[in-house]
XYZ file of N, CA and C in Angstrom:
783
model
N 0.847 -1.031 0.690
C 0.090 0.027 0.167
C 0.908 1.270 -0.077
N 0.662 1.918 -1.222
C 0.900 3.016 -0.990
C 0.768 4.244 0.013
N 1.703 5.372 -0.199
C 1.671 6.944 1.087
C 0.047 7.320 1.364
N 0.092 6.573 -0.209
C -2.257 8.136 -0.644
C -2.861 7.441 -0.148
N -2.298 6.342 -0.433
C -3.789 4.892 -0.283
C -5.233 4.969 1.581
N -5.793 5.212 1.829
C -5.913 4.723 2.895
C -6.128 3.826 3.197
N -5.962 3.447 4.421
C -5.199 1.862 5.399
C -7.600 1.228 5.116
N -6.768 0.619 5.129
C -8.216 -0.361 4.802
C -7.841 -0.959 6.807
N -9.461 -1.074 7.395
C -10.206 -2.691 8.180
C -9.885 -3.522 8.829
N -9.289 -4.585 9.247
C -9.761 -5.878 8.816
C -10.618 -6.445 10.620
N -11.203 -6.963 10.261
C -10.927 -7.723 11.241
C -10.464 -9.102 11.187
N -9.538 -9.780 12.472
C -9.138 -11.045 12.233
C -10.175 -12.274 13.587
N -10.280 -12.822 13.518
C -11.344 -13.892 14.421
C -10.713 -14.648 14.111
N -10.232 -15.744 15.395
C -9.617 -17.659 15.217
C -10.245 -18.012 16.536
N -10.939 -19.238 15.692
C -11.023 -20.414 16.526
C -11.330 -20.286 18.338
N -11.581 -19.660 19.049
C -11.354 -19.338 19.870
C -10.342 -21.294 21.114
N -10.846 -22.261 20.726
C -10.648 -23.482 20.926
C -8.963 -23.692 19.981
N -9.104 -23.634 18.807
C -7.415 -24.133 18.358
C -6.411 -23.247 18.409
N -5.324 -24.024 18.892
C -4.674 -23.029 19.178
C -3.701 -22.633 17.662
N -3.992 -23.754 17.644
C -3.408 -23.574 15.486
C -3.532 -22.281 14.831
N -5.781 -21.962 15.907
C -6.125 -20.581 15.081
C -5.048 -19.878 15.493
N -5.227 -19.666 16.982
C -4.427 -17.708 18.068
C -3.414 -17.996 17.030
N -2.498 -18.986 16.540
C -1.219 -18.856 17.671
C -1.008 -17.882 15.921
N -2.057 -18.454 14.191
C -2.082 -17.603 13.045
C -2.908 -16.444 13.295
N -2.980 -15.705 13.893
C -4.107 -14.783 14.088
C -3.008 -13.738 14.800
N -1.996 -14.038 15.505
C -1.002 -13.094 16.074
C -0.380 -12.359 14.963
N 0.469 -13.922 13.827
C 0.991 -13.562 12.703
C 0.075 -13.189 12.125
N -0.792 -12.440 11.528
C -1.506 -12.566 10.687
C -1.781 -10.989 11.324
N -1.790 -10.476 12.207
C -2.425 -9.353 13.019
C -1.455 -8.478 12.289
N 0.066 -9.176 12.681
C 1.746 -8.598 13.263
C 1.621 -8.429 10.881
N 1.590 -8.799 9.970
C 1.647 -8.895 8.851
C 0.962 -7.470 8.661
N -0.007 -7.695 8.912
C -1.315 -6.657 8.195
C -0.454 -5.049 9.192
N -0.376 -5.214 9.781
C -0.521 -3.729 10.856
C 1.301 -3.740 10.425
N 2.113 -4.177 9.652
C 3.148 -4.698 8.317
C 3.647 -3.241 7.657
N 2.366 -3.808 7.293
C 2.376 -3.469 6.196
C 1.114 -2.002 5.937
N 0.940 -1.314 7.570
C 0.334 -0.147 6.445
C -1.716 -0.316 6.754
N -1.691 -1.853 7.585
C -3.129 -2.288 7.273
C -3.476 -1.768 8.818
N -5.553 -1.918 9.281
C -5.484 -1.797 10.329
C -6.379 -2.500 10.821
N -6.172 -3.063 11.856
C -6.750 -4.055 12.754
C -7.933 -3.485 13.984
N -9.212 -3.750 13.922
C -9.826 -2.802 15.191
C -10.836 -4.624 15.307
N -11.684 -4.825 16.581
C -12.527 -4.982 17.387
C -13.321 -6.110 16.367
N -14.099 -6.360 17.629
C -15.003 -7.614 16.378
C -16.490 -6.681 16.729
N -16.262 -6.031 17.533
C -17.123 -4.422 18.051
C -17.621 -3.817 15.993
N -16.090 -3.080 15.740
C -15.680 -2.173 14.427
C -16.313 -2.106 14.219
N -16.492 -1.900 12.611
C -16.454 -0.975 10.965
C -15.401 -1.914 10.451
N -15.381 -1.846 9.818
C -13.711 -3.261 8.919
C -14.626 -3.332 7.917
N -13.470 -3.169 6.209
C -13.934 -3.885 4.832
C -14.043 -4.888 5.022
N -13.674 -6.476 5.790
C -12.910 -7.730 5.944
C -12.686 -7.890 6.706
N -13.201 -9.783 7.020
C -13.242 -10.038 8.333
C -12.851 -11.250 7.773
N -11.639 -11.616 8.313
C -10.889 -12.441 7.955
C -9.925 -13.830 9.503
N -10.962 -15.334 8.709
C -11.433 -15.524 10.185
C -10.730 -17.398 9.657
N -10.380 -17.966 10.658
C -9.463 -18.977 11.020
C -9.947 -19.163 11.942
N -10.834 -21.083 11.146
C -10.411 -22.101 11.480
C -11.195 -22.926 10.672
N -12.437 -24.170 11.231
C -12.997 -24.596 10.280
C -14.195 -24.248 9.657
N -15.128 -24.725 9.227
C -16.103 -24.518 8.572
C -18.109 -23.798 9.761
N -17.413 -25.210 10.331
C -17.938 -24.121 11.610
C -18.275 -23.857 12.012
N -17.064 -23.064 12.465
C -16.834 -21.561 12.808
C -17.064 -20.427 12.046
N -16.563 -20.066 10.553
C -16.613 -19.320 9.324
C -18.284 -20.541 9.627
N -19.129 -20.701 8.675
C -20.465 -20.285 9.087
C -21.240 -19.641 9.951
N -20.617 -18.927 11.148
C -20.927 -18.385 12.816
C -20.003 -17.486 12.287
N -19.203 -16.875 11.479
C -19.013 -15.644 11.189
C -19.335 -14.980 10.374
N -20.308 -15.493 9.799
C -20.299 -14.911 8.526
C -21.873 -15.134 8.598
N -22.269 -15.497 9.621
C -23.381 -15.073 9.742
C -23.769 -14.014 10.625
N -22.919 -13.505 11.361
C -22.113 -13.012 12.692
C -21.944 -11.415 11.671
N -21.165 -11.725 10.724
C -20.476 -9.903 10.391
C -21.633 -9.192 8.957
N -22.454 -11.107 8.770
C -23.141 -9.653 7.683
C -24.034 -9.387 7.159
N -25.044 -8.859 8.584
C -25.691 -8.127 9.267
C -24.687 -7.316 9.058
N -24.116 -6.804 9.123
C -23.586 -6.002 9.310
C -22.551 -5.134 7.851
N -22.449 -5.992 6.926
C -22.245 -5.838 5.986
C -20.435 -5.798 5.291
N -19.988 -6.593 6.075
C -18.903 -6.855 6.783
C -18.153 -8.391 5.737
N -17.443 -9.206 4.762
C -18.265 -9.761 4.329
C -16.944 -10.823 4.443
N -16.822 -11.737 5.018
C -15.508 -13.282 5.628
C -15.251 -13.337 4.634
N -14.257 -13.599 4.803
C -12.498 -14.294 3.994
C -12.440 -15.373 5.422
N -12.072 -16.219 4.107
C -11.716 -18.088 5.109
C -10.339 -18.406 4.730
N -9.570 -18.783 6.113
C -8.055 -19.457 5.925
C -8.592 -20.962 7.231
N -8.240 -21.287 6.427
C -8.162 -23.215 7.137
C -7.471 -23.424 7.931
N -7.906 -23.354 8.860
C -6.943 -24.766 10.317
C -8.172 -25.697 10.878
N -8.445 -25.452 10.307
C -9.662 -26.864 10.523
C -9.510 -28.720 9.454
N -10.267 -29.247 9.247
C -10.658 -30.471 8.427
C -10.413 -30.409 7.099
N -12.395 -30.028 6.842
C -11.988 -30.204 5.066
C -12.178 -28.659 4.538
N -12.411 -27.388 5.494
C -12.434 -26.655 4.618
C -13.245 -25.661 3.171
N -14.568 -26.528 2.876
C -15.068 -26.365 2.044
C -15.359 -25.405 1.639
N -16.361 -24.181 2.876
C -16.121 -22.338 2.967
C -15.916 -21.773 3.192
N -14.142 -22.510 3.552
C -12.330 -21.307 3.043
C -12.033 -21.025 2.420
N -10.915 -19.863 1.970
C -11.071 -19.340 0.570
C -9.831 -19.733 0.381
N -8.410 -20.099 1.568
C -7.150 -21.525 1.050
C -7.238 -21.764 2.655
N -5.415 -22.598 2.283
C -5.117 -23.310 3.466
C -4.278 -22.008 4.548
N -4.843 -22.522 5.756
C -3.353 -22.221 6.297
C -1.864 -21.549 5.815
N -1.647 -22.457 5.555
C -0.369 -23.009 4.813
C -0.005 -21.885 3.481
N -0.729 -21.625 3.440
C -1.039 -20.139 1.732
C -1.534 -18.244 2.161
N -1.563 -18.666 3.322
C -2.108 -17.272 4.191
C -0.789 -16.742 3.281
N -0.228 -16.140 3.373
C 0.938 -14.904 2.540
C 0.751 -14.250 1.750
N 0.475 -14.917 0.884
C -0.062 -15.242 -0.137
C -1.399 -15.092 -0.642
N -2.303 -15.266 0.658
C -3.144 -15.132 0.465
C -3.603 -13.302 0.958
N -2.820 -13.334 1.831
C -3.646 -11.799 2.420
C -2.133 -10.541 1.336
N -1.423 -10.872 0.496
C -1.015 -9.938 -0.376
C -1.958 -9.947 -1.242
N -3.422 -10.515 -1.734
C -4.114 -10.739 -2.760
C -4.774 -9.273 -2.480
N -5.716 -9.942 -0.530
C -6.353 -9.540 -0.331
C -5.935 -7.682 0.333
N -4.645 -7.177 0.246
C -4.380 -5.671 0.400
C -5.081 -5.261 -0.899
N -4.267 -5.558 -2.050
C -4.216 -4.596 -2.662
C -5.503 -5.851 -3.596
N -6.236 -6.348 -3.096
C -7.988 -6.044 -2.786
C -8.548 -6.802 -4.357
N -7.446 -7.626 -4.573
C -7.686 -8.772 -5.999
C -8.874 -10.228 -5.158
N -9.294 -10.019 -4.255
C -10.870 -11.034 -4.666
C -12.595 -10.107 -4.028
N -13.446 -11.527 -4.300
C -14.558 -11.425 -4.671
C -15.437 -11.364 -3.795
N -16.925 -10.606 -3.502
C -17.227 -11.008 -2.555
C -18.260 -12.088 -3.664
N -19.228 -12.508 -1.983
C -20.029 -12.633 -3.288
C -21.530 -12.916 -2.428
N -22.546 -12.373 -2.395
C -23.702 -12.665 -1.858
C -24.712 -13.497 -2.159
N -24.823 -14.125 -1.012
C -25.395 -15.116 -1.386
C -27.264 -15.541 -0.066
N -27.448 -16.852 -0.864
C -28.993 -16.553 0.245
C -28.844 -17.176 1.052
N -29.013 -16.493 2.277
C -29.036 -17.248 3.079
C -30.831 -17.680 4.155
N -31.103 -18.287 4.652
C -32.284 -18.477 5.627
C -33.067 -17.774 6.323
N -34.172 -17.194 6.988
C -34.594 -16.689 8.194
C -35.597 -18.120 9.025
N -35.780 -17.452 10.100
C -36.881 -18.817 10.826
C -37.288 -18.108 12.225
N -38.706 -18.483 12.099
C -39.235 -17.841 12.933
C -39.839 -19.251 13.540
N -39.246 -18.955 15.177
C -40.167 -20.115 16.162
C -40.261 -19.781 17.579
N -42.108 -19.817 17.552
C -42.601 -19.201 18.386
C -42.062 -17.784 19.052
N -42.709 -17.134 17.265
C -42.632 -15.837 17.729
C -40.706 -15.073 17.325
N -40.434 -16.083 18.186
C -38.745 -15.791 17.832
C -38.119 -16.036 16.141
N -37.439 -14.467 15.463
C -36.845 -14.761 14.646
C -35.563 -14.601 14.583
N -35.037 -16.176 13.813
C -32.808 -16.410 14.001
C -32.388 -16.477 11.906
N -31.071 -15.896 12.247
C -30.455 -15.618 11.173
C -30.221 -15.271 10.522
N -28.934 -14.355 9.118
C -28.760 -15.634 8.353
C -28.718 -16.787 8.358
N -29.098 -17.769 8.385
C -27.639 -19.040 8.079
C -27.630 -18.757 7.391
N -26.941 -19.972 6.333
C -25.269 -19.535 5.583
C -25.737 -21.173 5.102
N -25.961 -22.132 5.689
C -25.698 -23.682 5.309
C -27.495 -23.493 5.805
N -27.876 -24.515 6.556
C -29.436 -25.365 6.876
C -29.955 -24.931 8.215
N -31.248 -25.591 7.843
C -31.564 -25.760 8.915
C -32.686 -27.208 8.356
N -32.245 -27.381 10.479
C -32.427 -29.343 10.191
C -33.430 -29.836 10.874
N -33.813 -30.422 10.993
C -34.696 -31.063 12.172
C -34.869 -32.249 11.981
N -34.242 -32.701 13.332
C -34.143 -34.111 13.442
C -34.309 -35.233 14.871
N -35.049 -35.603 14.547
C -35.509 -37.248 15.491
C -34.475 -37.758 16.360
N -34.320 -37.155 17.245
C -32.838 -37.933 18.264
C -32.329 -39.521 17.997
N -33.001 -40.784 17.586
C -33.246 -42.386 17.731
C -33.445 -42.611 16.596
N -34.701 -41.965 16.173
C -35.066 -43.082 14.789
C -36.158 -42.011 14.225
N -37.540 -41.824 14.131
C -38.786 -41.092 13.222
C -39.475 -40.684 12.920
N -39.168 -39.411 12.880
C -41.336 -38.552 12.615
C -42.242 -38.446 11.127
N -43.106 -37.876 12.003
C -43.453 -37.468 10.919
C -43.381 -35.865 10.684
N -43.860 -35.629 9.222
C -43.916 -33.936 8.939
C -44.748 -33.349 8.097
N -45.450 -32.410 8.416
C -46.268 -31.372 7.436
C -45.318 -30.387 6.319
N -45.202 -30.406 4.925
C -44.452 -29.193 4.761
C -45.191 -28.699 3.688
N -45.490 -27.267 3.926
C -46.068 -26.175 3.051
C -44.959 -25.370 2.587
N -45.445 -25.336 1.530
C -45.395 -23.622 0.583
C -46.666 -23.005 0.106
N -46.031 -21.972 0.761
C -47.415 -20.442 0.465
C -48.682 -21.173 1.040
N -48.143 -21.350 1.795
C -49.401 -22.456 2.636
C -50.269 -23.985 1.501
N -50.292 -23.523 0.886
C -50.116 -24.801 -0.287
C -49.120 -26.454 0.604
N -49.812 -27.630 1.011
C -49.207 -28.520 1.019
C -48.442 -29.188 0.767
N -46.470 -29.279 0.354
C -46.388 -29.971 -0.414
C -45.941 -31.977 -0.098
N -45.668 -32.502 1.445
C -45.835 -33.382 2.213
C -46.687 -33.965 2.837
N -47.391 -34.373 3.081
C -48.826 -34.159 4.694
C -48.532 -35.791 5.050
N -47.436 -35.643 6.628
C -47.447 -36.802 6.569
C -46.329 -37.861 6.510
N -44.676 -37.166 6.159
C -44.323 -37.553 5.335
C -43.124 -38.279 6.737
N -43.012 -39.185 6.480
C -41.815 -40.436 7.433
C -40.440 -39.816 6.830
N -40.051 -39.548 8.103
C -38.220 -38.766 7.715
C -37.641 -39.519 8.879
N -36.255 -39.458 9.263
C -35.391 -39.231 10.404
C -35.282 -37.384 10.733
N -35.389 -36.965 8.773
C -35.579 -35.648 10.320
C -36.420 -34.353 8.642
N -35.827 -33.766 8.635
C -35.669 -32.330 7.509
C -34.960 -31.778 7.400
N -34.196 -31.304 5.758
C -33.073 -30.387 6.068
C -33.344 -28.641 4.701
N -33.568 -28.362 5.708
C -34.102 -27.205 4.403
C -32.408 -26.283 4.115
N -31.914 -25.989 2.890
C -30.364 -25.756 2.231
C -30.505 -24.849 1.768
N -29.810 -24.217 2.220
C -29.587 -23.654 0.931
C -28.658 -23.939 -0.404
N -27.996 -23.066 -1.340
C -27.159 -22.847 -2.039
C -25.700 -23.507 -1.712
N -25.909 -22.825 -1.051
C -24.377 -22.666 0.155
C -24.359 -24.385 0.628
N -25.680 -24.653 1.046
C -25.335 -26.003 2.466
C -25.420 -27.145 1.511
N -25.702 -26.678 -0.369
C -26.505 -27.875 -0.793
C -25.413 -28.507 -0.557
N -24.359 -28.991 -0.287
C -23.375 -28.823 -0.283
C -22.567 -29.998 0.483
N -23.606 -30.295 1.827
C -23.501 -30.450 2.976
C -23.829 -31.835 3.102
N -24.759 -31.533 4.136
C -25.842 -32.496 5.100
C -26.465 -32.373 3.847
N -27.523 -31.849 3.420
C -28.193 -32.374 2.358
C -27.098 -33.140 0.763
N -26.073 -32.742 0.814
C -25.756 -33.760 -0.037
C -25.728 -35.003 -0.017
N -25.157 -35.402 1.364
C -25.223 -36.953 1.732
C -26.151 -37.879 1.750
N -27.225 -36.729 2.072
C -28.167 -37.798 2.022
C -29.180 -37.476 0.897
N -28.781 -37.276 -0.707
C -29.007 -37.635 -2.084
C -29.744 -36.498 -2.367
N -29.507 -35.063 -2.237
C -29.696 -34.534 -2.250
C -28.769 -33.062 -3.160
N -29.389 -32.531 -3.955
C -28.826 -32.229 -6.325
C -27.115 -30.716 -4.745
N -26.621 -30.520 -6.249
C -26.126 -30.176 -5.498
C -26.565 -28.071 -6.523
N -26.405 -26.774 -6.091
C -27.198 -26.450 -6.680
C -25.899 -25.066 -6.510
N -25.000 -23.874 -6.766
C -24.752 -23.187 -7.256
C -24.579 -22.133 -6.509
N -23.076 -22.031 -5.987
C -23.621 -20.723 -4.493
C -24.276 -19.590 -5.234
N -24.846 -19.178 -6.110
C -25.193 -17.913 -6.072
C -26.421 -18.268 -7.046
N -27.739 -19.185 -6.861
C -28.190 -20.312 -6.794
C -29.321 -18.886 -6.036
N -30.764 -19.128 -6.470
C -31.444 -18.991 -5.406
C -32.216 -19.716 -4.635
N -31.840 -20.008 -4.089
C -33.418 -21.560 -4.665
C -32.852 -21.704 -2.761
N -34.295 -22.264 -2.358
C -33.684 -23.161 -1.588
C -35.005 -24.199 -1.284
N -33.957 -25.500 -1.087
C -33.982 -26.402 -0.901
C -34.326 -27.961 0.043
N -35.489 -28.032 -0.151
C -36.038 -29.561 1.173
C -36.132 -30.920 0.620
N -35.054 -31.351 1.742
C -34.071 -32.552 1.401
C -35.214 -33.581 1.999
N -35.920 -34.313 2.570
C -35.850 -35.175 3.605
C -35.274 -36.117 4.156
N -34.706 -36.708 4.757
C -33.670 -38.247 5.513
C -34.113 -38.961 5.958
N -33.724 -40.258 4.834
C -33.729 -41.424 4.964
C -35.806 -41.407 5.446
N -36.456 -41.481 4.482
C -37.497 -41.338 4.346
C -37.549 -43.242 3.797
N -38.627 -42.986 4.209
C -38.611 -45.201 3.623
C -39.524 -45.099 2.735
N -40.915 -43.835 2.744
C -41.503 -43.868 1.334
C -39.879 -43.543 0.303
N -40.317 -43.888 -1.069
C -40.112 -44.110 -2.323
C -39.596 -43.188 -3.084
N -41.379 -42.205 -3.015
C -41.677 -41.403 -3.547
C -40.802 -40.077 -3.595
N -40.725 -40.091 -1.834
C -39.926 -38.772 -1.831
C -38.979 -38.416 -2.388
N -38.737 -37.402 -2.415
C -37.763 -36.644 -2.947
C -36.871 -35.340 -2.365
N -35.760 -35.071 -2.451
C -35.608 -33.687 -2.796
C -36.556 -31.875 -4.025
N -36.922 -31.527 -2.952
C -37.337 -30.430 -3.772
C -37.417 -28.633 -4.214
N -36.731 -28.656 -4.858
C -36.134 -27.469 -5.481
C -37.064 -26.253 -5.376
N -37.283 -24.969 -4.380
C -38.288 -24.481 -4.499
C -38.363 -22.920 -4.635
N -37.416 -22.752 -5.456
C -37.062 -21.195 -5.899
C -36.807 -20.105 -4.775
N -36.682 -19.162 -5.293
C -36.364 -17.293 -4.502
C -37.988 -17.366 -3.960
N -37.024 -16.516 -2.743
C -38.353 -16.498 -1.642
C -39.352 -16.576 -1.251
N -39.521 -18.161 -0.731
C -40.105 -18.915 -0.535
C -40.844 -19.050 0.405
N -41.878 -19.025 0.786
C -42.499 -19.104 1.842
C -43.364 -20.361 2.501
N -42.010 -20.729 4.069
C -41.791 -22.396 3.689
C -42.443 -22.623 5.504
N -43.363 -23.235 5.759
C -43.130 -24.096 7.052
C -43.209 -25.959 7.122
N -42.749 -25.657 8.318
C -42.209 -27.703 8.303
C -43.608 -27.530 10.198
N -44.003 -29.059 9.166
C -45.232 -28.844 11.367
C -45.366 -29.894 11.274
N -44.793 -30.732 12.472
C -44.461 -31.966 13.490
C -45.625 -32.427 13.294
N -45.338 -33.496 12.959
C -47.674 -34.431 13.317
C -47.078 -35.159 14.324
N -45.978 -35.907 14.384
C -45.743 -36.753 15.635
C -43.991 -37.417 15.435
N -43.380 -37.888 16.723
C -42.577 -38.658 17.042
C -42.369 -39.613 17.019
N -41.835 -40.417 17.234
C -41.093 -42.233 17.730
C -40.932 -42.226 19.138
N -41.744 -42.334 20.063
C -41.565 -42.758 21.194
C -41.343 -41.145 22.069
N -42.494 -40.507 21.503
C -43.095 -39.103 21.950
C -41.624 -37.895 22.312
N -40.564 -38.615 21.224
C -39.239 -37.751 21.918
C -39.012 -36.374 21.084
N -38.596 -35.001 21.375
C -38.692 -34.418 20.895
C -37.803 -33.961 20.166
N -38.373 -33.474 18.679
C -37.182 -33.146 17.603
C -36.311 -32.274 17.669
N -35.714 -32.036 17.276
C -34.415 -31.104 17.697
C -34.415 -30.350 16.531
N -34.083 -29.308 17.082
C -34.336 -28.212 15.184
C -32.637 -27.049 15.635
N -31.871 -26.888 14.838
C -30.595 -27.362 14.534
C -30.482 -26.136 13.173
N -29.835 -25.183 13.575
C -29.602 -24.409 12.269
C -27.540 -23.451 12.288
N -27.598 -24.075 11.557
C -25.893 -23.938 10.974
C -24.623 -24.714 12.095
N -25.545 -25.611 12.058
C -24.979 -26.429 13.571
C -25.269 -26.214 14.915
N -25.932 -25.493 15.543
C -26.814 -24.567 16.235
C -27.535 -24.966 17.553
N -27.756 -25.793 18.172
C -29.245 -26.056 18.751
C -30.631 -24.489 18.857
N -31.270 -25.059 17.990
C -32.225 -24.129 18.167
C -33.461 -23.322 19.060
N -33.808 -24.811 19.201
C -34.513 -25.180 20.077
C -35.350 -26.922 19.840
N -35.665 -27.762 21.358
C -36.810 -28.697 21.337
C -38.193 -28.622 20.745
N -39.037 -29.548 19.687
C -40.714 -29.793 19.052
C -41.076 -30.191 19.502
N -42.141 -30.781 19.672
C -43.895 -31.525 20.414
C -44.222 -31.499 18.789
N -45.023 -32.790 18.905
C -46.075 -33.043 18.190
C -46.446 -30.911 17.750
N -47.426 -30.813 16.995
C -47.666 -29.623 17.112
C -46.690 -27.655 16.343
N -46.338 -28.444 16.208
C -45.379 -26.513 16.227
C -44.560 -26.576 14.708
N -45.025 -25.864 14.611
C -44.279 -25.159 13.323
C -43.363 -23.913 13.095
N -42.526 -24.523 12.916
C -41.488 -23.935 12.415
C -41.747 -23.158 10.642
N -41.410 -21.486 10.359
C -41.457 -21.012 9.680
C -40.627 -20.695 8.708
N -39.815 -20.710 7.467
C -37.858 -20.309 7.339
C -38.777 -19.307 5.296
N -38.163 -19.031 5.397
C -38.077 -18.845 4.213
C -37.029 -17.441 4.380
N -35.767 -17.234 2.602
C -35.275 -16.142 2.826
C -34.726 -15.064 3.498
N -33.542 -15.064 4.171
C -33.560 -13.855 4.677
C -33.541 -13.030 4.135
N -33.748 -11.522 4.303
C -33.379 -9.843 3.691
C -31.579 -10.151 3.772
N -30.791 -9.967 4.654
C -29.822 -10.538 4.840
C -29.401 -11.250 3.723
N -27.894 -11.524 2.712
C -27.231 -12.286 1.967
C -26.091 -12.337 3.712
N -25.375 -13.599 2.647
C -24.297 -13.973 3.633
C -22.765 -13.972 2.395
N -21.963 -13.022 3.424
C -21.056 -12.244 2.231
C -19.611 -12.788 2.540
N -19.449 -13.861 1.670
C -18.364 -14.960 1.265
C -16.895 -13.578 0.231
N -15.688 -13.951 0.901
C -14.691 -13.720 0.096
C -14.064 -14.377 -0.255
N -13.950 -14.582 -1.307
C -12.913 -15.823 -2.620
C -12.230 -14.746 -3.347
N -10.632 -15.672 -3.887
C -9.950 -15.021 -4.931
C -10.326 -16.051 -6.035
N -11.551 -17.312 -6.590
C -11.789 -17.581 -7.058
C -13.471 -18.141 -7.630
N -13.425 -17.716 -8.878
C -15.461 -18.577 -8.699
C -15.617 -19.711 -9.380
N -14.526 -20.324 -9.303
C -14.828 -21.718 -9.194
C -13.660 -22.523 -8.317
N -13.810 -21.986 -7.298
C -13.688 -21.946 -5.652
C -14.275 -23.292 -5.084
N -16.017 -23.412 -5.644
C -16.268 -24.816 -5.522
C -16.361 -25.560 -5.892
N -16.166 -25.156 -7.310
C -15.931 -26.907 -8.419
C -15.136 -27.803 -7.394
N -13.338 -26.742 -7.528
C -12.308 -27.061 -7.104
C -12.089 -27.881 -5.831
N -13.157 -27.598 -4.607
C -13.250 -28.019 -3.584
C -13.729 -29.478 -3.371
N -15.148 -28.707 -4.314
C -15.359 -30.189 -4.705
C -13.928 -31.626 -5.283
N -13.883 -31.262 -5.657
C -12.721 -32.369 -6.822
C -11.706 -32.835 -4.970
């Protein structure tokens, strides 16, 4: 950065339980400061958040910073690193690109949910309804019109295009491009052979209702890997595209296909 340029403000966050992430954060903060950039706290405004951890930590960071219009660039210190822009071993090369402005911000669809008059989101990956050990029956409606009534399964996954390559894919769902506008519903391990994943299109108004649960056990409601609540018979959860886009910073628009390979 030359002297005529204004410094860019960065937030650098690391997984609090990963020693390698915390150590790398120190190196990155030092590097940015030496190159004339400004590092601010998580509560301050910034142009970019640099996230050190794995996919779960990245999802939560994107959900936290996107409402403040701060994109997240992930550096993987975890296992798969599907949501991350690069690996920890590449951090210097990545930061050189960052300070030169050589990155792309993708604004992707997130999910918002409402349960018992409380609203949550945006969620990056998915909302999951799951019986703890067995099976439940669910009603799924789009715009008030019932799609599945009494569909049995281990649970239901409502996923974003970003999340289509995660849990939904492992249960037979299709892969969507990250900038697709579709929300997808996948029934987990249904004994019904005619139950297939459904792409709902942009801006769906969706609800999932618990009709029954084996042994009356509560259905777990989770979003991006975090527990939201427990559902009993008759409980409904309403979902739609969140008004806030989830903001990912990447270096290559072919990023997803490289990760899949």
